Coordinates of C-alpha atoms in Angstrom, one line a residue:
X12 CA 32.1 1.9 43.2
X13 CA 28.4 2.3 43.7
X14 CA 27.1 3.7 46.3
X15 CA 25.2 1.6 49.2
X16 CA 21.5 2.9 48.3
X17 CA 22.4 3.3 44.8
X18 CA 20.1 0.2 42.3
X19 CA 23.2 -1.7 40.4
X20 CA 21.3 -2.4 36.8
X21 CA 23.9 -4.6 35.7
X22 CA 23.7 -6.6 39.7
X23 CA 23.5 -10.7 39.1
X24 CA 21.3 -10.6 41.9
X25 CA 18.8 -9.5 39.3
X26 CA 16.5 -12.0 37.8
X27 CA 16.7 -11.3 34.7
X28 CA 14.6 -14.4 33.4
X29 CA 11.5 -13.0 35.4
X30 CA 12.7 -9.1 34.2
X31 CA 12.2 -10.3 30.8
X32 CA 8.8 -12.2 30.9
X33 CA 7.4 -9.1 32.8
X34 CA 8.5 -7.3 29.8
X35 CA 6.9 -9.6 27.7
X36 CA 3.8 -9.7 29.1
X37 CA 3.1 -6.7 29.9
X38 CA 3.9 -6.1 26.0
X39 CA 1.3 -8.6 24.9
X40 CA -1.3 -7.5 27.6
X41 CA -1.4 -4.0 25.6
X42 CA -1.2 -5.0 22.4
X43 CA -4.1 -8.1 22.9
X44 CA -6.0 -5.8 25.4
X45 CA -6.1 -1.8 24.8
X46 CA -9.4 -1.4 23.0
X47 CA -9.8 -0.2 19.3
X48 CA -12.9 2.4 18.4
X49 CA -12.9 1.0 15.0
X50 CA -16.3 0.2 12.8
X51 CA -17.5 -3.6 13.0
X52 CA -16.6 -5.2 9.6
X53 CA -19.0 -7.9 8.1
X54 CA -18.2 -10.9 10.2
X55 CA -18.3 -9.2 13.8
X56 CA -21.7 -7.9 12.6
X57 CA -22.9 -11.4 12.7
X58 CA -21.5 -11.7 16.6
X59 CA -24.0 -8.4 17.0
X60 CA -26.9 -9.4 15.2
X61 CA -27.2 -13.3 16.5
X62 CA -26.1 -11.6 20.4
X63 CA -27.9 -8.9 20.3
X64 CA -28.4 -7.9 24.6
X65 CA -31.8 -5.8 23.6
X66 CA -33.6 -9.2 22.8
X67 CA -34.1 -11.1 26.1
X68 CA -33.5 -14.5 26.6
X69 CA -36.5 -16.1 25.0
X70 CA -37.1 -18.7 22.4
X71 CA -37.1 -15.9 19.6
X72 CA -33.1 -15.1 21.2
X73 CA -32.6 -19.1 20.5
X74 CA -34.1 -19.2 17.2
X75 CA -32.0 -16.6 16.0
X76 CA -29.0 -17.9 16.9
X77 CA -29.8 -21.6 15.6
X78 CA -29.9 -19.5 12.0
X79 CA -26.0 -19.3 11.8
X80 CA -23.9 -22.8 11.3
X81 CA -21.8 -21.5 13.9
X82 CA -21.9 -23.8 17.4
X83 CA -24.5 -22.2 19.5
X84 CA -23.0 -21.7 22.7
X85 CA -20.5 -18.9 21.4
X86 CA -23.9 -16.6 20.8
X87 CA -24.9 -17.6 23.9
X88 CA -21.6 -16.6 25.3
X89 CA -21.5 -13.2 23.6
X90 CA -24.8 -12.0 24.7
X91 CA -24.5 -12.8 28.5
X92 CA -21.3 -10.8 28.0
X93 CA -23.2 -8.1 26.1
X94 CA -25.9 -8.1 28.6
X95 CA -23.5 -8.1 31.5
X96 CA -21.0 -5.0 30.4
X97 CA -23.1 -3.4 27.5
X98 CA -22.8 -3.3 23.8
X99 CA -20.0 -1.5 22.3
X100 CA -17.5 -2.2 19.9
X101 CA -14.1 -2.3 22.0
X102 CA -16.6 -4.2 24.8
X103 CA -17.2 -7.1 22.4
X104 CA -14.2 -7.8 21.3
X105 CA -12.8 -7.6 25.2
X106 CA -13.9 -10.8 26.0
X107 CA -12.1 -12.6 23.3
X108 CA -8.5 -10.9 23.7
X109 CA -8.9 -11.1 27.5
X110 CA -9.2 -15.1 27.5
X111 CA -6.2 -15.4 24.9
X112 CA -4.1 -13.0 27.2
X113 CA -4.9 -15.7 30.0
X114 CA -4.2 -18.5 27.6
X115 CA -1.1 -17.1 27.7
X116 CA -0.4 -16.8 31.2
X117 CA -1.5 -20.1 31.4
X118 CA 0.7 -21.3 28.4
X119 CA 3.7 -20.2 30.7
X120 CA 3.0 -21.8 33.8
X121 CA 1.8 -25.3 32.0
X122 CA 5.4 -25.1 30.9
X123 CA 7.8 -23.3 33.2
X124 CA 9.2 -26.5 35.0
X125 CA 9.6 -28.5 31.7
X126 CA 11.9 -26.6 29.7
X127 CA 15.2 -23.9 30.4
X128 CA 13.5 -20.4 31.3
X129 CA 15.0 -19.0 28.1
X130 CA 13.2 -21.8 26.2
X131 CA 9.9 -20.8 27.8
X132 CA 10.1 -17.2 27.5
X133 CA 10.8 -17.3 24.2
X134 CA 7.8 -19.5 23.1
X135 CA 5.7 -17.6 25.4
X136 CA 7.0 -14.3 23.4
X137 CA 6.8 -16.0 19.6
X138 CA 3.2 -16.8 21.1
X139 CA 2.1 -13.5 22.2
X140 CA 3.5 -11.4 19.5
X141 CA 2.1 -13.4 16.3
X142 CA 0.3 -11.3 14.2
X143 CA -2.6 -13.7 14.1
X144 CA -3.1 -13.7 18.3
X145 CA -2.9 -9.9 18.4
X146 CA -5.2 -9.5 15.1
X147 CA -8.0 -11.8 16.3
X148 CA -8.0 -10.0 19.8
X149 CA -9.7 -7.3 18.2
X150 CA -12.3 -8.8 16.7
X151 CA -15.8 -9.7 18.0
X152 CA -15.6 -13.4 16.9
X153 CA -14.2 -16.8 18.2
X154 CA -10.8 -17.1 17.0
X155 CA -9.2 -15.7 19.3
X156 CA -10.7 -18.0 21.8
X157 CA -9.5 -20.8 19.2
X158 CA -6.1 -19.0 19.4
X159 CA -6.1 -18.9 23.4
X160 CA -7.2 -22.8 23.8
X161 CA -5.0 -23.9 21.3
X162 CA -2.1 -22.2 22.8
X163 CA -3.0 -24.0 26.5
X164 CA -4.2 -27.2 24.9
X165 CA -0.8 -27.7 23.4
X166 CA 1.2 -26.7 25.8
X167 CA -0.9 -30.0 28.1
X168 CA 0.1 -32.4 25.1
X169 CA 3.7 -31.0 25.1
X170 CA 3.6 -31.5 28.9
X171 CA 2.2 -35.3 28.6
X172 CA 4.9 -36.0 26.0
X173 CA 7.7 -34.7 27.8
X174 CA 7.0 -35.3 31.2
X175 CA 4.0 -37.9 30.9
X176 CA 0.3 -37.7 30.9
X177 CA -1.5 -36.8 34.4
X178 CA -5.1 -37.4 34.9
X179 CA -5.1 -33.4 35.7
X180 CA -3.6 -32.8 32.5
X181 CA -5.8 -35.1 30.7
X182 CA -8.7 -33.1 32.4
X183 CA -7.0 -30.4 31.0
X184 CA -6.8 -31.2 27.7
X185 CA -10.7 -32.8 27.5
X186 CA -11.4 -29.6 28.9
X187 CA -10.0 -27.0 26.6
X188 CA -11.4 -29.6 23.3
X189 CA -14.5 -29.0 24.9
X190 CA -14.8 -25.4 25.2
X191 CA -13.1 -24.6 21.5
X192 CA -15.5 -27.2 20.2
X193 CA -18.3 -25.2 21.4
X194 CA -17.0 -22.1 19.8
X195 CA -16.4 -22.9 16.7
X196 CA -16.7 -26.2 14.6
X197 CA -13.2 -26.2 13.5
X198 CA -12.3 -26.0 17.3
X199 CA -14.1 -30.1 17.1
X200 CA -11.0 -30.6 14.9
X201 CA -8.8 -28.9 17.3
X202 CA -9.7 -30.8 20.2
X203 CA -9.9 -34.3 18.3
X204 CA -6.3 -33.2 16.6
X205 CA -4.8 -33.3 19.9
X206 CA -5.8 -36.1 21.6
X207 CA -5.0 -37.7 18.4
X208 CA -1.3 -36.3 18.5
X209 CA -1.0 -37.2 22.1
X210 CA -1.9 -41.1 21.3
X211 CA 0.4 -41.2 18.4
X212 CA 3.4 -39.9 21.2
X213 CA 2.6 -42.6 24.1
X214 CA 1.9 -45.3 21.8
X215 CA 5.7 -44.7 20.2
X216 CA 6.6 -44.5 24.3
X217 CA 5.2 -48.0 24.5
X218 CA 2.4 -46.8 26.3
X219 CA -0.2 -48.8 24.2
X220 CA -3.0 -48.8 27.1
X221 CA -2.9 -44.8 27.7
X222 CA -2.8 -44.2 24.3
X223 CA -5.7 -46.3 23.5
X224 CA -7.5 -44.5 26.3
X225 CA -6.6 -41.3 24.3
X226 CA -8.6 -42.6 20.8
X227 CA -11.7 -43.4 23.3
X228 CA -11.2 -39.8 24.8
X229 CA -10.9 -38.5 20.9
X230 CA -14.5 -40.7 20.0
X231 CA -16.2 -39.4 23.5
X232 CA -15.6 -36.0 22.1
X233 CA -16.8 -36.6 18.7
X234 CA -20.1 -37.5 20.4
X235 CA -20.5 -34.2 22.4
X236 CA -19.9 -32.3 19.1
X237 CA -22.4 -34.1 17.5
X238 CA -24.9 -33.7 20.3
X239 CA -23.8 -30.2 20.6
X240 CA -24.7 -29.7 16.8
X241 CA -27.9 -31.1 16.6
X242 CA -29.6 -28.1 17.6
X243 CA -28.6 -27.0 14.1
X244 CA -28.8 -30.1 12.3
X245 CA -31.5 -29.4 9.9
X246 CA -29.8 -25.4 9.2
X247 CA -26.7 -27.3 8.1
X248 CA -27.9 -29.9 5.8
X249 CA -30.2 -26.9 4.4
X250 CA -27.2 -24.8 3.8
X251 CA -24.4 -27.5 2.7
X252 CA -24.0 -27.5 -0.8
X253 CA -26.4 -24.4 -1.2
X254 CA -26.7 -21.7 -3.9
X255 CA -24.8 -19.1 -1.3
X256 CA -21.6 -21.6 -1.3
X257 CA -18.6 -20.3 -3.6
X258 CA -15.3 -21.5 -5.0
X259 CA -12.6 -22.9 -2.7
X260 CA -9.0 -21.1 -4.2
X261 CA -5.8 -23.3 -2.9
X262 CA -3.6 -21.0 -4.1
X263 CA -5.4 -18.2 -2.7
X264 CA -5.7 -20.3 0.8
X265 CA -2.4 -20.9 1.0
X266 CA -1.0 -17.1 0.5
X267 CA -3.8 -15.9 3.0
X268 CA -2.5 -18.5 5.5
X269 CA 1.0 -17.6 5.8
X270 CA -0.5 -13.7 6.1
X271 CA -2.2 -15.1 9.1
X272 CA 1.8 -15.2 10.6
X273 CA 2.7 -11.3 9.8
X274 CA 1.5 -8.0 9.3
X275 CA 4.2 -6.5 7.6
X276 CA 7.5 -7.2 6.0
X277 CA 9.3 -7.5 9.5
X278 CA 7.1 -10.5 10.5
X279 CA 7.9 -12.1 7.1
X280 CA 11.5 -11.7 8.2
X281 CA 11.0 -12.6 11.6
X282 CA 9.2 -15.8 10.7
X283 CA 12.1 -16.7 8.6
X284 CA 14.6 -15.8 11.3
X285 CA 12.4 -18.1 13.6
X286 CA 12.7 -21.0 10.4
X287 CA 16.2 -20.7 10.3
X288 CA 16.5 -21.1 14.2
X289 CA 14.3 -24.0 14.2
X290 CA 16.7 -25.8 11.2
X291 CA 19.3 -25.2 13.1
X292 CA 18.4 -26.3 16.7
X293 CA 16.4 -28.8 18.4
X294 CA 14.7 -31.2 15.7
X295 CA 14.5 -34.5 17.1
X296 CA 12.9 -34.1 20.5
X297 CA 10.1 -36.8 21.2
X298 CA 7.0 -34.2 21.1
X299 CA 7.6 -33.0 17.4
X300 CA 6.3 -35.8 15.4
X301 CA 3.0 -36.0 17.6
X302 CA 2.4 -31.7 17.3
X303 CA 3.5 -32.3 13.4
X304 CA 0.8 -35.2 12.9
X305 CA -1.6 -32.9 15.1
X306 CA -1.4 -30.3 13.1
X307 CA -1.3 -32.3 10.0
X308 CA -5.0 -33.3 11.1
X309 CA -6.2 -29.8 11.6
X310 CA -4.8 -29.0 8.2
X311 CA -6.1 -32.0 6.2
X312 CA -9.4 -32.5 7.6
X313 CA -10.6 -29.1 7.2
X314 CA -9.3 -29.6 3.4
X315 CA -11.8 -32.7 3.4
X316 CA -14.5 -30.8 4.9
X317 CA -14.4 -27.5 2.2
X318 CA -15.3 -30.1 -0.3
X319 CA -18.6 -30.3 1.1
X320 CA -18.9 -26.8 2.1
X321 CA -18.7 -23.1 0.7
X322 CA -15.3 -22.3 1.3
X323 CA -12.3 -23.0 3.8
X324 CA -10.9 -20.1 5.0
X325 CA -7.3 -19.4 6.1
X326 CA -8.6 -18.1 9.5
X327 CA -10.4 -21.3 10.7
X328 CA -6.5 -23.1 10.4
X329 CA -5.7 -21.0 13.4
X330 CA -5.4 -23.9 15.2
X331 CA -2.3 -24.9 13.6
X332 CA -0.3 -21.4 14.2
X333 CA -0.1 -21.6 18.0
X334 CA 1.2 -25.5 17.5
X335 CA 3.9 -24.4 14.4
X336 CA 5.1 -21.4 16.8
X337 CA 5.8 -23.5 19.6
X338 CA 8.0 -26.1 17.5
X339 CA 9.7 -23.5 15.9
X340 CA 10.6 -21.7 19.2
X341 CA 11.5 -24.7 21.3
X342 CA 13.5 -25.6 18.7
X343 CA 15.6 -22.2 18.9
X344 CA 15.3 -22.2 22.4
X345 CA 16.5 -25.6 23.2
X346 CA 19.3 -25.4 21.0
X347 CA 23.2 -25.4 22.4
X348 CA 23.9 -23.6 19.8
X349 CA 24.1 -20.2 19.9
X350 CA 23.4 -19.0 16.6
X351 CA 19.7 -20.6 16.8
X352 CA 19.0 -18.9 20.4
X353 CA 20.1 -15.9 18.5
X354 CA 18.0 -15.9 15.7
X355 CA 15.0 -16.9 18.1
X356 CA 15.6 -14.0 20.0
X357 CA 15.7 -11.7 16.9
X358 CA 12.2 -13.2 15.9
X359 CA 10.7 -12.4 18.9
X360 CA 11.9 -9.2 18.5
X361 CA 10.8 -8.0 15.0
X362 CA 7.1 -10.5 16.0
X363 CA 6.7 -7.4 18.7
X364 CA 7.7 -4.2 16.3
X365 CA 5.7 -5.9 13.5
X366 CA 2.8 -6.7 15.8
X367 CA 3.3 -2.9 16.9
X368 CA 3.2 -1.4 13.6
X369 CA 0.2 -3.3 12.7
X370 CA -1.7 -2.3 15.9
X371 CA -1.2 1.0 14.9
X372 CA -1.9 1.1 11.9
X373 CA -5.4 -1.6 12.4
X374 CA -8.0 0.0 10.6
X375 CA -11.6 -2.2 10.1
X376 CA -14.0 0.9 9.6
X377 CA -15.1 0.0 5.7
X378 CA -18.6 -1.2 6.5
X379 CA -19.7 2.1 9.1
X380 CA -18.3 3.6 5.7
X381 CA -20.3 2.0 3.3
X382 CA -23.1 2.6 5.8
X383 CA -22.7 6.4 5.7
X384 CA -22.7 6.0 2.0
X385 CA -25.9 4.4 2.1
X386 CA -27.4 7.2 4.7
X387 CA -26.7 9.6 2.1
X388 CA -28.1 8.3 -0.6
X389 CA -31.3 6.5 0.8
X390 CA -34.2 9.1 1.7
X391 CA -37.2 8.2 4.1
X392 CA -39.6 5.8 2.4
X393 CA -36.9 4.1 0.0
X394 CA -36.4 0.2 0.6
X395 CA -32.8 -1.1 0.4
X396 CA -32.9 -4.5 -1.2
X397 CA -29.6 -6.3 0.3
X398 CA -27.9 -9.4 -0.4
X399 CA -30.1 -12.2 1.6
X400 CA -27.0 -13.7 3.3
X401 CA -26.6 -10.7 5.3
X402 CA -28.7 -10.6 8.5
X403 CA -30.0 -7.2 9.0
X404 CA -27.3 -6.6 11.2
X405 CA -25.9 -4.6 8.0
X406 CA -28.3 -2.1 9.2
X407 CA -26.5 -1.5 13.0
X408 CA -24.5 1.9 11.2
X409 CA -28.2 3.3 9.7
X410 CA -30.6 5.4 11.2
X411 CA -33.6 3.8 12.6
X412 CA -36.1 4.4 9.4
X413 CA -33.2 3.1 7.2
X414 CA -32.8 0.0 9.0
X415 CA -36.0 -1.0 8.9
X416 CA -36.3 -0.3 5.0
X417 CA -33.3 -3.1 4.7
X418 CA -35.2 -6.5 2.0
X419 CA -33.5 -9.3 1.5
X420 CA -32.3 -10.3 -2.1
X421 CA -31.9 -13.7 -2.9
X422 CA -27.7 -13.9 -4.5
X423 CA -29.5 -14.9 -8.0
X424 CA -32.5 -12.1 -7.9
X425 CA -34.9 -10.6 -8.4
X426 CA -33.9 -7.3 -7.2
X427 CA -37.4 -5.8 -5.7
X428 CA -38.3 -2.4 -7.9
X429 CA -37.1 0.2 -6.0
X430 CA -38.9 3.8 -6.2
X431 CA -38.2 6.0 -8.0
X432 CA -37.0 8.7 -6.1
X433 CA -34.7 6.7 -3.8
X434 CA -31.0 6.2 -5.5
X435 CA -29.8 2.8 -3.2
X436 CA -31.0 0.4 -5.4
X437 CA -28.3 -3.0 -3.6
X438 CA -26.3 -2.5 -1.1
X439 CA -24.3 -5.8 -1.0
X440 CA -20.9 -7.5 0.7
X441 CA -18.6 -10.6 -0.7
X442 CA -20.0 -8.8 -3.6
X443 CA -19.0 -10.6 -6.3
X444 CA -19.8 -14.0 -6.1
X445 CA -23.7 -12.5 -5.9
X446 CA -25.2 -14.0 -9.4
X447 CA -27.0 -10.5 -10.0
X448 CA -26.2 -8.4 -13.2
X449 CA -26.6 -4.5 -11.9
X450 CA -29.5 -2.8 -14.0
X451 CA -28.8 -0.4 -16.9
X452 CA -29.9 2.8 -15.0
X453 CA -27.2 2.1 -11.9
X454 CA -24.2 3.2 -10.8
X455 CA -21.7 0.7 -8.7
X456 CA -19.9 2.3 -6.4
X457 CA -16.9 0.0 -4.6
X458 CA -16.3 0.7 -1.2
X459 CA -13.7 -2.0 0.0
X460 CA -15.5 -5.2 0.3
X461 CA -19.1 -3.8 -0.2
X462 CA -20.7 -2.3 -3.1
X463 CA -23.6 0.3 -3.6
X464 CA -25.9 0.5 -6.8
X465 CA -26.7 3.9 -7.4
X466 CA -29.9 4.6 -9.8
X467 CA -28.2 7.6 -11.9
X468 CA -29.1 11.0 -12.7
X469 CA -31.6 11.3 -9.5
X470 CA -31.6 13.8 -7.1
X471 CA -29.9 12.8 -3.3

């Protein structure tokens, strides 16, 4: 028998349910959270260049941002931050993982009185563990923001479908469609996405009035986008269709989609373990077909979109992981069956050792490399004629007299003549869908995604 001031582990007095969404959180807080010293690659060097904190708010800060397609208030964003806390690597990426790791929180609460704790918990830990969440947190650009609101924003249409729709929760909803439409223009698709699931759900409910008031909501926010894009209006038709735009690859889409969900081979198998829960569970509740057509949206009109633009990327469909996860979990965790709560929880599980190993083992250093490179083979006075659709923000590894030796090269030429004592002749990224032949005295040397054109036989 224990003893009076003896702690019984095993006691039912403990609350477990709250023992193990501690545990989970405190997990995810780490992992999305704990910075990383690694180098900036290419696309978090545009978050530096266009939020630069050493250029003052001034109409030269404004014009600079208005350059990239991106919606203009996630620049904005990023350099009050900067200028707020300072410029560093881990600091700019904070921001991002410290408003998913909230979505989170939020995610939890948003749903704790709908659905059995286990249920919730479970979501809440197939949420916080996916590869993509935990990857995106350490990264100085906007998907994890898109990550974060579409955890919350779905978690507000599951709670209008299941319980009904509030006007705080509709508040909600607008809310969160708003702020990942102003981060990012595939966040407009988010945000119309779900107001378009959510009308589908109450019009099914016989709620014909609040789900017409749902398509005006949906039409209200295509409006704000538009307004909020017209800033750039003239950049994007300039750039749509352009000489810079490259190949869309479906197949190659698709496989870089589903790597969104893993890092390793115990994500693939936790993702099948989640699958297989799924099948077996809880298929038939009255929020899946709205999520499903939500996502559909977000899948298809993206699709639509690429054929007018350079590429679709598999990141910008983060807005249909958070959505897929939450199905998949609810339906494990919901089940009476205890085989699908079982192979839930075993998801979750190898989610958090595959999310561990590839937080360990995260490694984005390849363009400080290729800068170094560069340092060492550029002497004072040589130009360095670079790809034009880099900003000079390429330059942030070089020294100061390097940096301002960077010339832009249009992608089909002419490469400027380059002295001839200095041995950088290109120093280029997305390298090969550049239109430029290297010349006959050069040497290309690969350094992951970048390349360096060496003039050969010259003296460093």
């Amino acid at each position: 028998m224990a003893k009076d001031n003896e702690i019984n582990i095993f006691s039912p007095n403990i609350n477990w349910v709250r023992v193990a969404f501690g545990v989970t959180m405190i997990s995810a807080l780490f992992l999305h959270l704990t910075p990383h010293w690694s180098g900036f690659w290419l696309d978090e060097l545009y978050t530096f260049y266009f939020s630069d904190p050493r250029v003052p708010f001034s109409p030269k800060l404004l014009r600079r941002i208005l350059d990239d397609p991106q919606p203009f208030p996630y620049y904005l964003l990023m350099w009050g931050w900067h200028s707020l806390v300072g410029f560093s690597e881990p600091a700019s990426r904070f921001l991002g993982g410290g408003v998913l790791a909230v979505s989170l929180l939020a995610t939890a609460r948003i749903l704790k009185d709908m659905f059995p704790a286990r249920a919730v918990i479970l979501l809440v830990a197939i949420l916080s563990f996916s590869w993509a969440g935990i990857q995106f947190s350490h990264e100085a650009r906007s998907y994890s923001f898109l990550y974060g609101f579409s955890c919350v924003g779905y978690g507000l249409l599951l709670r209008s479908l299941v319980i009904g729709p509030t006007a705080k929760v509709t508040y909600g909803m607008f809310f969160v469609a708003m702020a990942a439409g102003a981060l990012h223009y595939y966040g407009m698709v988010f945000g119309c996405a779900l107001f378009l699931g959510r009308s589908v759900g109450l019009w099914s409910a016989d709620r014909k009035s609040e789900a017409r008031g749902d398509i005006y909501r949906m039409f209200a926010l295509v409006m704000f986008y538009g307004v909020l894009l017209l800033p750039q209006f003239g950049n994007l038709v300039d750039r749509a269709g352009g000489e810079f735009w490259v190949k869309n690859d479906p197949l190659g889409l698709i496989k870089s989609y589903f790597a969104l969900f893993f890092f390793d081979y115990l994500g693939k198998i936790g993702l099948g373990f989640l699958i297989a829960g799924a099948a077996l569970g809880v298929r038939r509740c009255s929020f899946v077909t709205p999520v499903l057509i939500a996502v559909a949206v977000s899948f298809i009109v993206p699709a639509l979109i690429s054929l007018h633009t350079p590429i679709l990327l598999a990141r910008y469909l983060i807005i249909t992981i958070p959505p897929l996860l939450m199905v998949f979990a609810l339906g494990c965790g919901l089940a009476r069956m205890r085989l699908a709560s079982i192979l839930g929880s075993m998801a979750a599980l190898l989610f958090f050792l595959d999310a561990g190993r590839g937080y360990f083992n995260l490694e984005k250093d390849s363009w400080s490399s290729s800068a170094a490179l560069v340092a060492a083979e550029a002497a004072n006075g040589c130009i360095i004629p670079v790809w034009s659709w880099q900003p000079v923000a390429y330059g942030y590894y070089l020294p100061d007299y390097l940096r301002a030796s960077l010339t832009r090269v249009p992608p089909a030429g002419p490469v400027p003549a380059v002295p001839a004592n200095c041995r950088v002749v290109l120093w280029a990224a997305s390298a090969d869908s550049l239109r430029l032949v290297p010349p006959d005295d050069v040497l290309v040397v690969r350094n992951g995604s970048t390349q360096v054109w060496v003039r050969r036989g010259l003296p460093s």
